[in-house]
């Protein structure tokens, strides 16, 4: 650690040689010195985020591997606060001089300059090193993951199998990626923590055609922390499910537009809650005054049968993290309890600017982005009803089994396509439907989710926002929405 007698003019002559192979304790002294330098310049808070990434994706189209795309990157992001103003700079030069130059640039943006040559540089006492990677056996994850040969072999076998099980196949794709990331966070409040993340995803997309009839169905699985994930992917079971859905939708009737009660399937059905409500509970929305829930904490914003969580702890889930990108340990955050808004999703800046406590939700795509309040594993909790109860409650409505893409406005207006839907009459599924689009507004639909079953299911997703694209989990049990506008023909 640097001496408390260190003065500014001595810094250019310092020689630090932290490990280039891994982020370890050798990084404590140079980062502590730089944090102290920033504090001496007048900054209220400084954070360093160091990152290494080893990413690869593989795509099989029909009977060929058409793309293998690797990506390696190393860099650091530096966030500096002065009062409630802050700035963010990034660099891919992790030398002491490179980090110092980036720090100086950030300070200048906030109107701060390095201290005079004879100024004392305060010592920043970093906490005892929290090394989640070593403590949880993550050091060999990258080595133990699937090779490029295994990726190609598995994806081609998957495509061959689905071709045998589906009818009227026009195109078939199997895609996989592996994203390995090592991060180190050091801040002027003493935070000093390291982690390794391994995120993987694999799935199908099947397009079938027979004359003018078309159907397209996709299904994707995601995982964190299991190097054997691809090797153990049950592509045969997944292929049967995708092929069956595509076959039913190929000759389905188009849905008639109108207002219906709907039943939504578990797992990826939770994307609507994520998009239409979850984002509105992030403190970035409070800062921008673009959420209708800005002053609703402690008030009823949803049906009394609805409870929802955001957390980073579920085993192997796509949004699971041991610590966020600001070094805060993961936790569970109760968002809504029996319809009452309990908490918002907050990062450091959000907590400073809104007063809502941090929730371990400061996340970013890479070192090129400042962390922001982002969801992790976000889902509606299981309820007290059975699946039979839900169906029995519908005289005429629509069962939305697989959700597709959609869009959400800044204040919660949304529309989502339904890839696989069925007409429900007198509590029974009667025929497949296609072309359905769900249209609504967050603050209205939350009060119309009146029944939740007990079969909570989670699904992998990707979320884009101010700090880039991050991996998240969406989820819910089967649920009933009493009425919603359904667009169709």
Tab-separated table of C-alpha atoms in Angstrom:
chain	number	residue	atom	x	y	z
A	1	UNK	CA	0.000	0.000	0.000
A	2	UNK	CA	1.287	3.564	-0.590
A	3	UNK	CA	2.792	5.505	2.264
A	4	UNK	CA	0.794	8.350	3.777
A	5	UNK	CA	3.923	10.508	3.155
A	6	UNK	CA	3.643	10.140	-0.623
A	7	UNK	CA	3.596	13.538	-2.319
A	8	UNK	CA	2.329	14.419	-5.751
A	9	UNK	CA	5.701	15.019	-7.424
A	10	UNK	CA	6.811	11.475	-6.558
A	11	UNK	CA	4.018	9.804	-8.520
A	12	UNK	CA	5.633	10.002	-12.001
A	13	UNK	CA	8.618	8.019	-10.726
A	14	UNK	CA	6.564	5.212	-9.162
A	15	UNK	CA	7.035	1.808	-10.758
A	16	UNK	CA	4.130	-0.596	-10.319
A	17	UNK	CA	4.036	-3.975	-12.045
A	18	UNK	CA	0.693	-5.594	-11.293
A	19	UNK	CA	-0.035	-9.031	-12.707
A	20	UNK	CA	-0.989	-9.023	-16.377
A	21	UNK	CA	-2.393	-12.567	-16.152
A	22	UNK	CA	-5.097	-11.944	-13.566
A	23	UNK	CA	-6.543	-9.237	-11.359
A	24	UNK	CA	-5.065	-10.024	-7.949
A	25	UNK	CA	-3.581	-8.329	-4.876
A	26	UNK	CA	-0.744	-6.842	-6.919
A	27	UNK	CA	-3.287	-4.311	-8.192
A	28	UNK	CA	-3.963	-2.937	-4.694
A	29	UNK	CA	-1.041	-0.515	-4.489
A	30	UNK	CA	-1.347	1.168	-7.905
A	31	UNK	CA	-5.114	1.524	-7.622
A	32	UNK	CA	-4.899	2.811	-4.049
A	33	UNK	CA	-2.382	5.418	-5.172
A	34	UNK	CA	-4.566	6.549	-8.068
A	35	UNK	CA	-7.673	6.711	-5.875
A	36	UNK	CA	-5.763	8.851	-3.390
A	37	UNK	CA	-4.550	11.087	-6.201
A	38	UNK	CA	-8.116	11.645	-7.362
A	39	UNK	CA	-9.291	12.461	-3.858
A	40	UNK	CA	-6.424	14.925	-3.425
A	41	UNK	CA	-7.527	16.635	-6.641
A	42	UNK	CA	-10.927	17.325	-5.059
A	43	UNK	CA	-13.091	14.451	-6.279
A	44	UNK	CA	-15.679	13.204	-3.790
A	45	UNK	CA	-15.646	9.634	-5.070
A	46	UNK	CA	-13.659	7.612	-7.624
A	47	UNK	CA	-14.236	4.108	-8.920
A	48	UNK	CA	-12.034	1.940	-11.132
A	49	UNK	CA	-13.614	-0.951	-13.066
A	50	UNK	CA	-11.092	-3.274	-14.737
A	51	UNK	CA	-12.206	-5.960	-17.171
A	52	UNK	CA	-10.937	-8.811	-19.345
A	53	UNK	CA	-13.262	-10.580	-21.784
A	54	UNK	CA	-12.910	-13.787	-23.789
A	55	UNK	CA	-16.019	-14.220	-25.948
A	56	UNK	CA	-16.891	-16.581	-28.778
A	57	UNK	CA	-20.070	-17.311	-30.722
A	58	UNK	CA	-20.880	-20.100	-33.155
A	59	UNK	CA	-23.753	-20.297	-35.658
A	60	UNK	CA	-24.966	-23.339	-37.590
A	61	UNK	CA	-27.357	-22.674	-40.469
A	62	UNK	CA	-28.916	-25.808	-41.930
A	63	UNK	CA	-25.957	-28.202	-42.388
A	64	UNK	CA	-23.092	-25.712	-42.242
A	65	UNK	CA	-21.226	-23.719	-39.609
A	66	UNK	CA	-21.548	-20.250	-41.097
A	67	UNK	CA	-19.952	-18.137	-38.378
A	68	UNK	CA	-17.392	-18.443	-35.606
A	69	UNK	CA	-16.781	-15.046	-34.022
A	70	UNK	CA	-14.225	-14.638	-31.220
A	71	UNK	CA	-13.604	-11.407	-29.323
A	72	UNK	CA	-10.911	-10.530	-26.792
A	73	UNK	CA	-10.850	-7.238	-24.913
A	74	UNK	CA	-9.150	-5.638	-21.921
A	75	UNK	CA	-9.830	-2.223	-20.468
A	76	UNK	CA	-10.775	-0.015	-17.565
A	77	UNK	CA	-13.494	2.498	-16.824
A	78	UNK	CA	-13.101	5.315	-14.307
A	79	UNK	CA	-16.072	7.110	-12.766
A	80	UNK	CA	-15.583	10.313	-10.824
A	81	UNK	CA	-18.119	12.196	-8.704
A	82	UNK	CA	-17.971	15.810	-7.607
A	83	UNK	CA	-21.106	16.688	-5.697
A	84	UNK	CA	-23.977	15.284	-7.764
A	85	UNK	CA	-22.073	15.738	-11.025
A	86	UNK	CA	-20.130	12.814	-12.418
A	87	UNK	CA	-18.187	11.791	-15.486
A	88	UNK	CA	-16.924	8.557	-16.967
A	89	UNK	CA	-13.823	7.828	-19.012
A	90	UNK	CA	-12.458	4.533	-20.326
A	91	UNK	CA	-9.155	3.258	-21.634
A	92	UNK	CA	-7.627	0.010	-22.860
A	93	UNK	CA	-4.234	0.985	-21.437
A	94	UNK	CA	-3.973	-0.719	-18.050
A	95	UNK	CA	-0.472	0.493	-17.272
A	96	UNK	CA	-0.107	2.797	-14.290
A	97	UNK	CA	0.593	5.702	-16.636
A	98	UNK	CA	-2.397	4.826	-18.817
A	99	UNK	CA	-4.772	4.689	-15.848
A	100	UNK	CA	-3.321	7.934	-14.448
A	101	UNK	CA	-3.831	9.714	-17.781
A	102	UNK	CA	-7.445	8.537	-17.933
A	103	UNK	CA	-8.007	9.680	-14.344
A	104	UNK	CA	-6.541	13.100	-15.153
A	105	UNK	CA	-8.845	13.424	-18.175
A	106	UNK	CA	-11.880	12.625	-16.037
A	107	UNK	CA	-10.854	15.109	-13.371
A	108	UNK	CA	-10.451	17.847	-15.987
A	109	UNK	CA	-13.996	17.235	-17.268
A	110	UNK	CA	-15.263	18.082	-13.770
A	111	UNK	CA	-13.028	21.163	-13.559
A	112	UNK	CA	-10.463	19.507	-11.288
A	113	UNK	CA	-6.688	19.416	-11.683
A	114	UNK	CA	-3.980	17.257	-10.191
A	115	UNK	CA	-2.626	18.576	-6.889
A	116	UNK	CA	0.522	20.708	-6.727
A	117	UNK	CA	3.882	18.906	-6.753
A	118	UNK	CA	4.338	19.148	-2.985
A	119	UNK	CA	0.775	18.150	-2.058
A	120	UNK	CA	0.340	15.092	0.120
A	121	UNK	CA	-1.599	12.201	-1.423
A	122	UNK	CA	-3.950	10.547	1.090
A	123	UNK	CA	-3.773	6.798	1.517
A	124	UNK	CA	-6.940	4.990	0.469
A	125	UNK	CA	-7.346	1.969	2.714
A	126	UNK	CA	-8.881	-0.743	0.587
A	127	UNK	CA	-10.889	-3.472	2.254
A	128	UNK	CA	-9.611	-7.023	2.601
A	129	UNK	CA	-9.616	-8.400	-0.949
A	130	UNK	CA	-12.981	-10.018	-1.776
A	131	UNK	CA	-12.060	-12.556	-4.427
A	132	UNK	CA	-15.238	-14.382	-5.467
A	133	UNK	CA	-13.401	-16.100	-8.308
A	134	UNK	CA	-10.926	-17.898	-6.063
A	135	UNK	CA	-13.372	-18.483	-3.219
A	136	UNK	CA	-15.934	-20.155	-5.483
A	137	UNK	CA	-13.618	-22.185	-7.722
A	138	UNK	CA	-14.011	-20.182	-10.920
A	139	UNK	CA	-10.369	-20.000	-12.024
A	140	UNK	CA	-10.634	-22.944	-14.469
A	141	UNK	CA	-14.019	-22.125	-15.965
A	142	UNK	CA	-12.608	-20.855	-19.249
A	143	UNK	CA	-10.274	-23.823	-19.657
A	144	UNK	CA	-13.095	-26.300	-18.986
A	145	UNK	CA	-15.617	-24.783	-21.406
A	146	UNK	CA	-16.422	-26.346	-24.794
A	147	UNK	CA	-13.818	-26.153	-27.533
A	148	UNK	CA	-14.607	-24.725	-30.977
A	149	UNK	CA	-14.729	-28.265	-32.339
A	150	UNK	CA	-17.310	-29.264	-29.714
A	151	UNK	CA	-19.383	-26.169	-30.444
A	152	UNK	CA	-19.595	-26.968	-34.129
A	153	UNK	CA	-20.255	-30.680	-33.657
A	154	UNK	CA	-23.070	-30.126	-31.154
A	155	UNK	CA	-24.807	-27.416	-33.176
A	156	UNK	CA	-24.669	-29.430	-36.390
A	157	UNK	CA	-26.028	-32.500	-34.605
A	158	UNK	CA	-28.849	-30.342	-33.214
A	159	UNK	CA	-29.722	-28.986	-36.657
A	160	UNK	CA	-29.705	-32.458	-38.145
A	161	UNK	CA	-32.046	-33.734	-35.444
A	162	UNK	CA	-34.595	-30.944	-35.756
A	163	UNK	CA	-34.658	-31.429	-39.521
A	164	UNK	CA	-35.796	-35.012	-38.942
A	165	UNK	CA	-38.516	-34.037	-36.463
A	166	UNK	CA	-40.063	-30.975	-38.130
A	167	UNK	CA	-42.174	-30.775	-41.306
A	168	UNK	CA	-41.992	-28.258	-44.135
A	169	UNK	CA	-38.651	-26.917	-42.914
A	170	UNK	CA	-37.449	-23.859	-44.789
A	171	UNK	CA	-34.486	-22.968	-42.585
A	172	UNK	CA	-33.027	-24.030	-39.254
A	173	UNK	CA	-30.475	-22.324	-37.099
A	174	UNK	CA	-28.695	-23.383	-33.937
A	175	UNK	CA	-26.613	-20.727	-32.196
A	176	UNK	CA	-24.335	-20.660	-29.154
A	177	UNK	CA	-22.144	-18.136	-27.390
A	178	UNK	CA	-19.809	-18.172	-24.420
A	179	UNK	CA	-18.894	-14.957	-22.615
A	180	UNK	CA	-16.077	-15.195	-20.025
A	181	UNK	CA	-15.366	-12.060	-18.036
A	182	UNK	CA	-12.918	-11.209	-15.247
A	183	UNK	CA	-13.581	-7.957	-13.376
A	184	UNK	CA	-11.940	-5.962	-10.591
A	185	UNK	CA	-13.559	-3.034	-8.783
A	186	UNK	CA	-11.633	-0.592	-6.586
A	187	UNK	CA	-13.217	2.570	-5.170
A	188	UNK	CA	-12.308	5.410	-2.865
A	189	UNK	CA	-14.799	4.128	-0.262
A	190	UNK	CA	-12.494	1.106	0.161
A	191	UNK	CA	-14.255	-1.346	-2.155
A	192	UNK	CA	-11.797	-3.909	-3.525
A	193	UNK	CA	-13.353	-6.985	-5.141
A	194	UNK	CA	-12.783	-9.408	-8.008
A	195	UNK	CA	-15.016	-11.866	-9.827
A	196	UNK	CA	-15.126	-14.152	-12.849
A	197	UNK	CA	-18.372	-14.598	-14.778
A	198	UNK	CA	-19.167	-17.283	-17.339
A	199	UNK	CA	-22.375	-16.699	-19.297
A	200	UNK	CA	-23.545	-19.065	-22.033
A	201	UNK	CA	-26.600	-19.386	-24.241
A	202	UNK	CA	-27.733	-21.860	-26.884
A	203	UNK	CA	-30.914	-22.254	-28.858
A	204	UNK	CA	-32.882	-22.965	-32.009
A	205	UNK	CA	-34.734	-20.893	-34.550
A	206	UNK	CA	-36.945	-22.807	-36.970
A	207	UNK	CA	-38.769	-21.422	-40.001
A	208	UNK	CA	-41.382	-23.628	-41.710
A	209	UNK	CA	-43.333	-22.891	-44.870
A	210	UNK	CA	-46.044	-24.597	-46.895
A	211	UNK	CA	-47.321	-22.454	-49.728
A	212	UNK	CA	-48.561	-19.181	-48.227
A	213	UNK	CA	-48.442	-20.572	-44.709
A	214	UNK	CA	-45.494	-19.574	-42.566
A	215	UNK	CA	-44.407	-20.163	-38.982
A	216	UNK	CA	-41.277	-19.171	-37.090
A	217	UNK	CA	-40.478	-20.443	-33.610
A	218	UNK	CA	-37.378	-19.904	-31.514
A	219	UNK	CA	-36.255	-21.214	-28.153
A	220	UNK	CA	-33.150	-20.359	-26.189
A	221	UNK	CA	-31.601	-21.511	-22.917
A	222	UNK	CA	-29.084	-19.592	-20.832
A	223	UNK	CA	-26.744	-20.381	-17.966
A	224	UNK	CA	-24.137	-18.896	-15.690
A	225	UNK	CA	-21.283	-20.743	-13.978
A	226	UNK	CA	-21.435	-24.184	-15.661
A	227	UNK	CA	-18.543	-24.889	-18.088
A	228	UNK	CA	-20.344	-28.084	-19.192
A	229	UNK	CA	-23.541	-26.279	-20.172
A	230	UNK	CA	-23.268	-26.831	-23.936
A	231	UNK	CA	-22.065	-30.417	-23.559
A	232	UNK	CA	-25.157	-31.291	-21.526
A	233	UNK	CA	-27.685	-29.339	-23.658
A	234	UNK	CA	-30.662	-31.638	-24.325
A	235	UNK	CA	-31.122	-30.501	-27.918
A	236	UNK	CA	-33.358	-33.459	-28.756
A	237	UNK	CA	-36.040	-32.491	-26.229
A	238	UNK	CA	-35.763	-28.844	-27.276
A	239	UNK	CA	-36.051	-29.793	-30.951
A	240	UNK	CA	-39.239	-31.755	-30.352
A	241	UNK	CA	-40.797	-28.792	-28.549
A	242	UNK	CA	-39.829	-26.277	-31.243
A	243	UNK	CA	-40.925	-28.604	-34.071
A	244	UNK	CA	-44.299	-29.227	-32.436
A	245	UNK	CA	-44.943	-25.511	-31.927
A	246	UNK	CA	-43.935	-24.638	-35.494
A	247	UNK	CA	-46.220	-27.359	-36.860
A	248	UNK	CA	-49.232	-26.094	-34.909
A	249	UNK	CA	-48.654	-22.468	-35.913
A	250	UNK	CA	-48.097	-23.263	-39.598
A	251	UNK	CA	-51.812	-23.707	-40.319
A	252	UNK	CA	-53.212	-21.643	-37.439
A	253	UNK	CA	-56.040	-19.155	-37.992
A	254	UNK	CA	-55.349	-15.473	-37.517
A	255	UNK	CA	-56.628	-13.996	-34.273
A	256	UNK	CA	-59.484	-11.482	-34.395
A	257	UNK	CA	-58.666	-8.090	-32.886
A	258	UNK	CA	-60.450	-7.228	-29.683
A	259	UNK	CA	-60.266	-7.099	-25.916
A	260	UNK	CA	-59.858	-10.461	-24.232
A	261	UNK	CA	-58.883	-12.077	-20.974
A	262	UNK	CA	-55.579	-13.820	-21.586
A	263	UNK	CA	-53.582	-16.567	-19.941
A	264	UNK	CA	-49.828	-16.149	-20.211
A	265	UNK	CA	-47.402	-19.044	-19.950
A	266	UNK	CA	-44.607	-19.106	-17.418
A	267	UNK	CA	-40.899	-18.601	-18.170
A	268	UNK	CA	-40.444	-16.111	-21.052
A	269	UNK	CA	-43.933	-14.745	-20.542
A	270	UNK	CA	-42.236	-12.667	-17.843
A	271	UNK	CA	-40.703	-10.465	-20.547
A	272	UNK	CA	-43.781	-8.233	-20.384
A	273	UNK	CA	-43.320	-7.559	-16.664
A	274	UNK	CA	-39.606	-6.957	-17.262
A	275	UNK	CA	-40.202	-4.465	-20.044
A	276	UNK	CA	-43.452	-2.826	-19.039
A	277	UNK	CA	-42.864	-2.551	-15.294
A	278	UNK	CA	-39.329	-3.594	-14.302
A	279	UNK	CA	-37.617	-0.795	-16.215
A	280	UNK	CA	-39.953	1.733	-14.623
A	281	UNK	CA	-38.648	0.678	-11.196
A	282	UNK	CA	-35.007	1.460	-12.034
A	283	UNK	CA	-33.657	4.650	-10.493
A	284	UNK	CA	-32.473	5.815	-13.918
A	285	UNK	CA	-36.164	6.274	-14.723
A	286	UNK	CA	-36.696	8.251	-11.520
A	287	UNK	CA	-33.752	10.507	-12.387
A	288	UNK	CA	-35.286	11.193	-15.812
A	289	UNK	CA	-38.813	11.507	-14.367
A	290	UNK	CA	-40.097	9.013	-16.940
A	291	UNK	CA	-41.801	6.528	-14.620
A	292	UNK	CA	-45.396	6.748	-13.415
A	293	UNK	CA	-44.243	5.090	-10.161
A	294	UNK	CA	-41.813	7.843	-9.150
A	295	UNK	CA	-43.691	8.760	-5.943
A	296	UNK	CA	-45.649	5.530	-5.421
A	297	UNK	CA	-43.428	3.670	-2.932
A	298	UNK	CA	-45.666	2.189	-0.253
A	299	UNK	CA	-48.728	2.513	-2.474
A	300	UNK	CA	-50.736	-0.022	-4.459
A	301	UNK	CA	-49.570	-0.223	-8.087
A	302	UNK	CA	-50.660	-3.776	-8.957
A	303	UNK	CA	-53.324	-6.361	-8.191
A	304	UNK	CA	-53.219	-7.640	-4.608
A	305	UNK	CA	-52.397	-11.119	-5.922
A	306	UNK	CA	-49.143	-9.942	-7.501
A	307	UNK	CA	-45.736	-10.088	-5.800
A	308	UNK	CA	-42.490	-9.538	-7.724
A	309	UNK	CA	-38.758	-9.864	-7.040
A	310	UNK	CA	-35.452	-8.835	-8.551
A	311	UNK	CA	-32.378	-10.718	-7.346
A	312	UNK	CA	-28.926	-11.946	-8.318
A	313	UNK	CA	-28.853	-15.189	-6.370
A	314	UNK	CA	-30.789	-17.911	-8.234
A	315	UNK	CA	-28.489	-20.810	-9.049
A	316	UNK	CA	-27.195	-20.693	-12.665
A	317	UNK	CA	-29.844	-18.181	-13.787
A	318	UNK	CA	-28.872	-15.871	-16.648
A	319	UNK	CA	-28.859	-12.710	-14.525
A	320	UNK	CA	-27.119	-14.206	-11.479
A	321	UNK	CA	-24.040	-12.347	-10.193
A	322	UNK	CA	-21.984	-12.707	-7.021
A	323	UNK	CA	-21.332	-8.976	-7.064
A	324	UNK	CA	-22.519	-6.156	-9.264
A	325	UNK	CA	-20.233	-4.021	-11.417
A	326	UNK	CA	-19.745	-1.590	-8.542
A	327	UNK	CA	-18.462	-4.338	-6.231
A	328	UNK	CA	-21.618	-4.691	-4.123
A	329	UNK	CA	-22.598	-8.276	-3.191
A	330	UNK	CA	-25.731	-9.645	-4.833
A	331	UNK	CA	-28.984	-9.659	-2.879
A	332	UNK	CA	-32.733	-10.166	-3.185
A	333	UNK	CA	-34.887	-7.082	-3.680
A	334	UNK	CA	-38.630	-7.249	-3.063
A	335	UNK	CA	-40.164	-4.965	-5.687
A	336	UNK	CA	-43.897	-5.479	-5.186
A	337	UNK	CA	-45.641	-7.304	-2.344
A	338	UNK	CA	-49.354	-8.073	-2.690
A	339	UNK	CA	-49.661	-5.167	-5.107
A	340	UNK	CA	-47.761	-2.641	-2.936
A	341	UNK	CA	-44.593	-1.034	-4.324
A	342	UNK	CA	-41.821	-1.817	-1.829
A	343	UNK	CA	-38.484	-0.954	-3.457
A	344	UNK	CA	-36.766	0.435	-6.517
A	345	UNK	CA	-33.718	-0.986	-8.322
A	346	UNK	CA	-30.737	1.252	-7.522
A	347	UNK	CA	-27.063	1.623	-8.396
A	348	UNK	CA	-24.635	4.005	-6.663
A	349	UNK	CA	-25.453	7.077	-8.743
A	350	UNK	CA	-29.163	6.340	-8.489
A	351	UNK	CA	-28.937	6.071	-4.717
A	352	UNK	CA	-27.088	9.383	-4.522
A	353	UNK	CA	-29.545	11.203	-6.743
A	354	UNK	CA	-32.855	9.682	-5.583
A	355	UNK	CA	-32.258	8.596	-1.985
A	356	UNK	CA	-33.342	5.005	-2.653
A	357	UNK	CA	-30.835	2.493	-1.204
A	358	UNK	CA	-28.439	0.563	-3.430
A	359	UNK	CA	-29.621	-2.937	-4.270
A	360	UNK	CA	-26.539	-4.529	-5.860
A	361	UNK	CA	-27.909	-3.609	-9.283
A	362	UNK	CA	-25.129	-1.479	-10.782
A	363	UNK	CA	-24.495	-3.255	-14.086
A	364	UNK	CA	-22.832	-2.534	-17.419
A	365	UNK	CA	-22.103	-4.254	-20.722
A	366	UNK	CA	-18.371	-3.598	-20.509
A	367	UNK	CA	-15.716	-1.197	-19.257
A	368	UNK	CA	-16.821	1.209	-22.013
A	369	UNK	CA	-20.006	1.999	-20.034
A	370	UNK	CA	-20.665	3.509	-16.629
A	371	UNK	CA	-22.726	1.234	-14.416
A	372	UNK	CA	-26.433	1.996	-14.090
A	373	UNK	CA	-29.431	0.540	-12.251
A	374	UNK	CA	-30.312	-2.635	-14.137
A	375	UNK	CA	-32.411	-5.729	-13.506
A	376	UNK	CA	-30.876	-9.146	-12.761
A	377	UNK	CA	-33.315	-12.072	-12.277
A	378	UNK	CA	-36.709	-10.376	-12.319
A	379	UNK	CA	-39.926	-12.318	-11.940
A	380	UNK	CA	-43.473	-12.459	-10.642
A	381	UNK	CA	-43.673	-14.801	-7.654
A	382	UNK	CA	-45.809	-17.974	-7.564
A	383	UNK	CA	-49.418	-17.505	-6.464
A	384	UNK	CA	-52.082	-19.644	-4.836
A	385	UNK	CA	-53.943	-20.909	-7.899
A	386	UNK	CA	-53.561	-24.069	-9.952
A	387	UNK	CA	-53.255	-24.065	-13.717
A	388	UNK	CA	-56.708	-25.648	-13.894
A	389	UNK	CA	-58.083	-22.726	-11.848
A	390	UNK	CA	-56.722	-20.258	-14.385
A	391	UNK	CA	-58.190	-22.002	-17.420
A	392	UNK	CA	-61.527	-22.623	-15.700
A	393	UNK	CA	-61.887	-18.872	-15.111
A	394	UNK	CA	-61.893	-18.051	-18.858
A	395	UNK	CA	-65.058	-18.394	-20.943
A	396	UNK	CA	-63.465	-16.980	-24.083
A	397	UNK	CA	-59.915	-15.753	-24.241
A	398	UNK	CA	-56.417	-16.410	-25.535
A	399	UNK	CA	-53.608	-18.560	-24.159
A	400	UNK	CA	-50.228	-16.999	-24.981
A	401	UNK	CA	-47.778	-19.886	-24.834
A	402	UNK	CA	-44.686	-18.311	-26.432
A	403	UNK	CA	-43.931	-14.597	-26.496
A	404	UNK	CA	-42.017	-12.913	-29.301
A	405	UNK	CA	-40.439	-9.501	-29.678
A	406	UNK	CA	-41.949	-6.153	-28.790
A	407	UNK	CA	-41.395	-2.545	-27.892
A	408	UNK	CA	-41.998	-0.388	-24.830
A	409	UNK	CA	-42.375	3.376	-24.613
A	410	UNK	CA	-40.542	5.509	-22.070
A	411	UNK	CA	-43.453	5.533	-19.625
A	412	UNK	CA	-44.638	1.953	-20.030
A	413	UNK	CA	-46.798	1.732	-23.171
A	414	UNK	CA	-46.026	-1.608	-24.807
A	415	UNK	CA	-46.841	-3.978	-27.629
A	416	UNK	CA	-45.620	-7.571	-27.814
A	417	UNK	CA	-46.024	-10.193	-30.509
A	418	UNK	CA	-47.152	-13.678	-29.513
A	419	UNK	CA	-45.335	-16.432	-31.413
A	420	UNK	CA	-47.633	-19.236	-30.250
A	421	UNK	CA	-51.219	-18.685	-29.111
A	422	UNK	CA	-54.442	-20.662	-28.719
A	423	UNK	CA	-58.112	-19.827	-28.397
A	424	UNK	CA	-59.583	-20.747	-25.008
A	425	UNK	CA	-63.331	-21.457	-24.858
A	426	UNK	CA	-65.188	-22.570	-21.742
A	427	UNK	CA	-61.882	-23.233	-19.991
A	428	UNK	CA	-60.471	-25.436	-22.777
A	429	UNK	CA	-57.936	-24.876	-25.573
A	430	UNK	CA	-59.832	-25.237	-28.858
A	431	UNK	CA	-57.567	-24.151	-31.726
A	432	UNK	CA	-54.194	-22.506	-32.511
A	433	UNK	CA	-54.025	-18.801	-33.395
A	434	UNK	CA	-51.332	-16.640	-34.957
A	435	UNK	CA	-50.741	-12.955	-35.546
A	436	UNK	CA	-51.638	-11.846	-31.992
A	437	UNK	CA	-50.113	-8.688	-30.528
A	438	UNK	CA	-50.652	-7.618	-26.909
A	439	UNK	CA	-51.110	-3.867	-26.482
A	440	UNK	CA	-51.294	-2.056	-23.173
A	441	UNK	CA	-49.820	0.226	-20.537
A	442	UNK	CA	-47.830	-0.866	-17.491
A	443	UNK	CA	-49.798	0.940	-14.799
A	444	UNK	CA	-53.023	-0.577	-16.150
A	445	UNK	CA	-51.973	-4.170	-16.834
A	446	UNK	CA	-50.349	-4.546	-13.405
A	447	UNK	CA	-53.770	-4.131	-11.824
A	448	UNK	CA	-55.336	-6.707	-14.159
A	449	UNK	CA	-53.032	-9.625	-13.317
A	450	UNK	CA	-55.563	-11.229	-11.008
A	451	UNK	CA	-54.422	-14.866	-10.803
A	452	UNK	CA	-50.966	-16.449	-10.556
A	453	UNK	CA	-50.380	-20.193	-10.547
A	454	UNK	CA	-47.715	-22.063	-8.611
A	455	UNK	CA	-45.419	-23.048	-11.494
A	456	UNK	CA	-42.761	-20.322	-11.516
A	457	UNK	CA	-40.436	-20.687	-14.502
A	458	UNK	CA	-37.402	-18.609	-15.505
A	459	UNK	CA	-35.992	-17.836	-18.961
A	460	UNK	CA	-32.837	-16.203	-20.318
A	461	UNK	CA	-33.035	-12.753	-21.843
A	462	UNK	CA	-30.995	-9.785	-23.041
A	463	UNK	CA	-31.677	-6.265	-21.855
A	464	UNK	CA	-30.528	-3.025	-23.447
A	465	UNK	CA	-30.455	0.298	-21.636
A	466	UNK	CA	-28.178	3.226	-20.818
A	467	UNK	CA	-25.278	0.987	-19.729
A	468	UNK	CA	-25.426	-1.281	-22.761
A	469	UNK	CA	-26.712	-4.836	-23.141
A	470	UNK	CA	-26.651	-7.113	-20.088
A	471	UNK	CA	-27.772	-10.673	-19.383
A	472	UNK	CA	-30.989	-10.975	-17.415
A	473	UNK	CA	-33.579	-13.516	-16.368
A	474	UNK	CA	-37.285	-12.958	-16.907
A	475	UNK	CA	-39.916	-15.158	-15.351
A	476	UNK	CA	-43.335	-15.765	-13.904
A	477	UNK	CA	-45.784	-18.567	-13.196
A	478	UNK	CA	-48.749	-19.000	-15.527
A	479	UNK	CA	-50.989	-16.005	-14.916
A	480	UNK	CA	-54.281	-14.469	-15.932
A	481	UNK	CA	-54.753	-10.924	-17.206
A	482	UNK	CA	-58.436	-10.043	-16.851
A	483	UNK	CA	-58.524	-7.974	-20.059
A	484	UNK	CA	-56.057	-6.612	-22.590
A	485	UNK	CA	-56.201	-5.295	-26.121
A	486	UNK	CA	-55.155	-7.908	-28.659
A	487	UNK	CA	-54.219	-6.768	-32.124
A	488	UNK	CA	-54.752	-9.153	-35.056
A	489	UNK	CA	-56.645	-9.241	-38.337
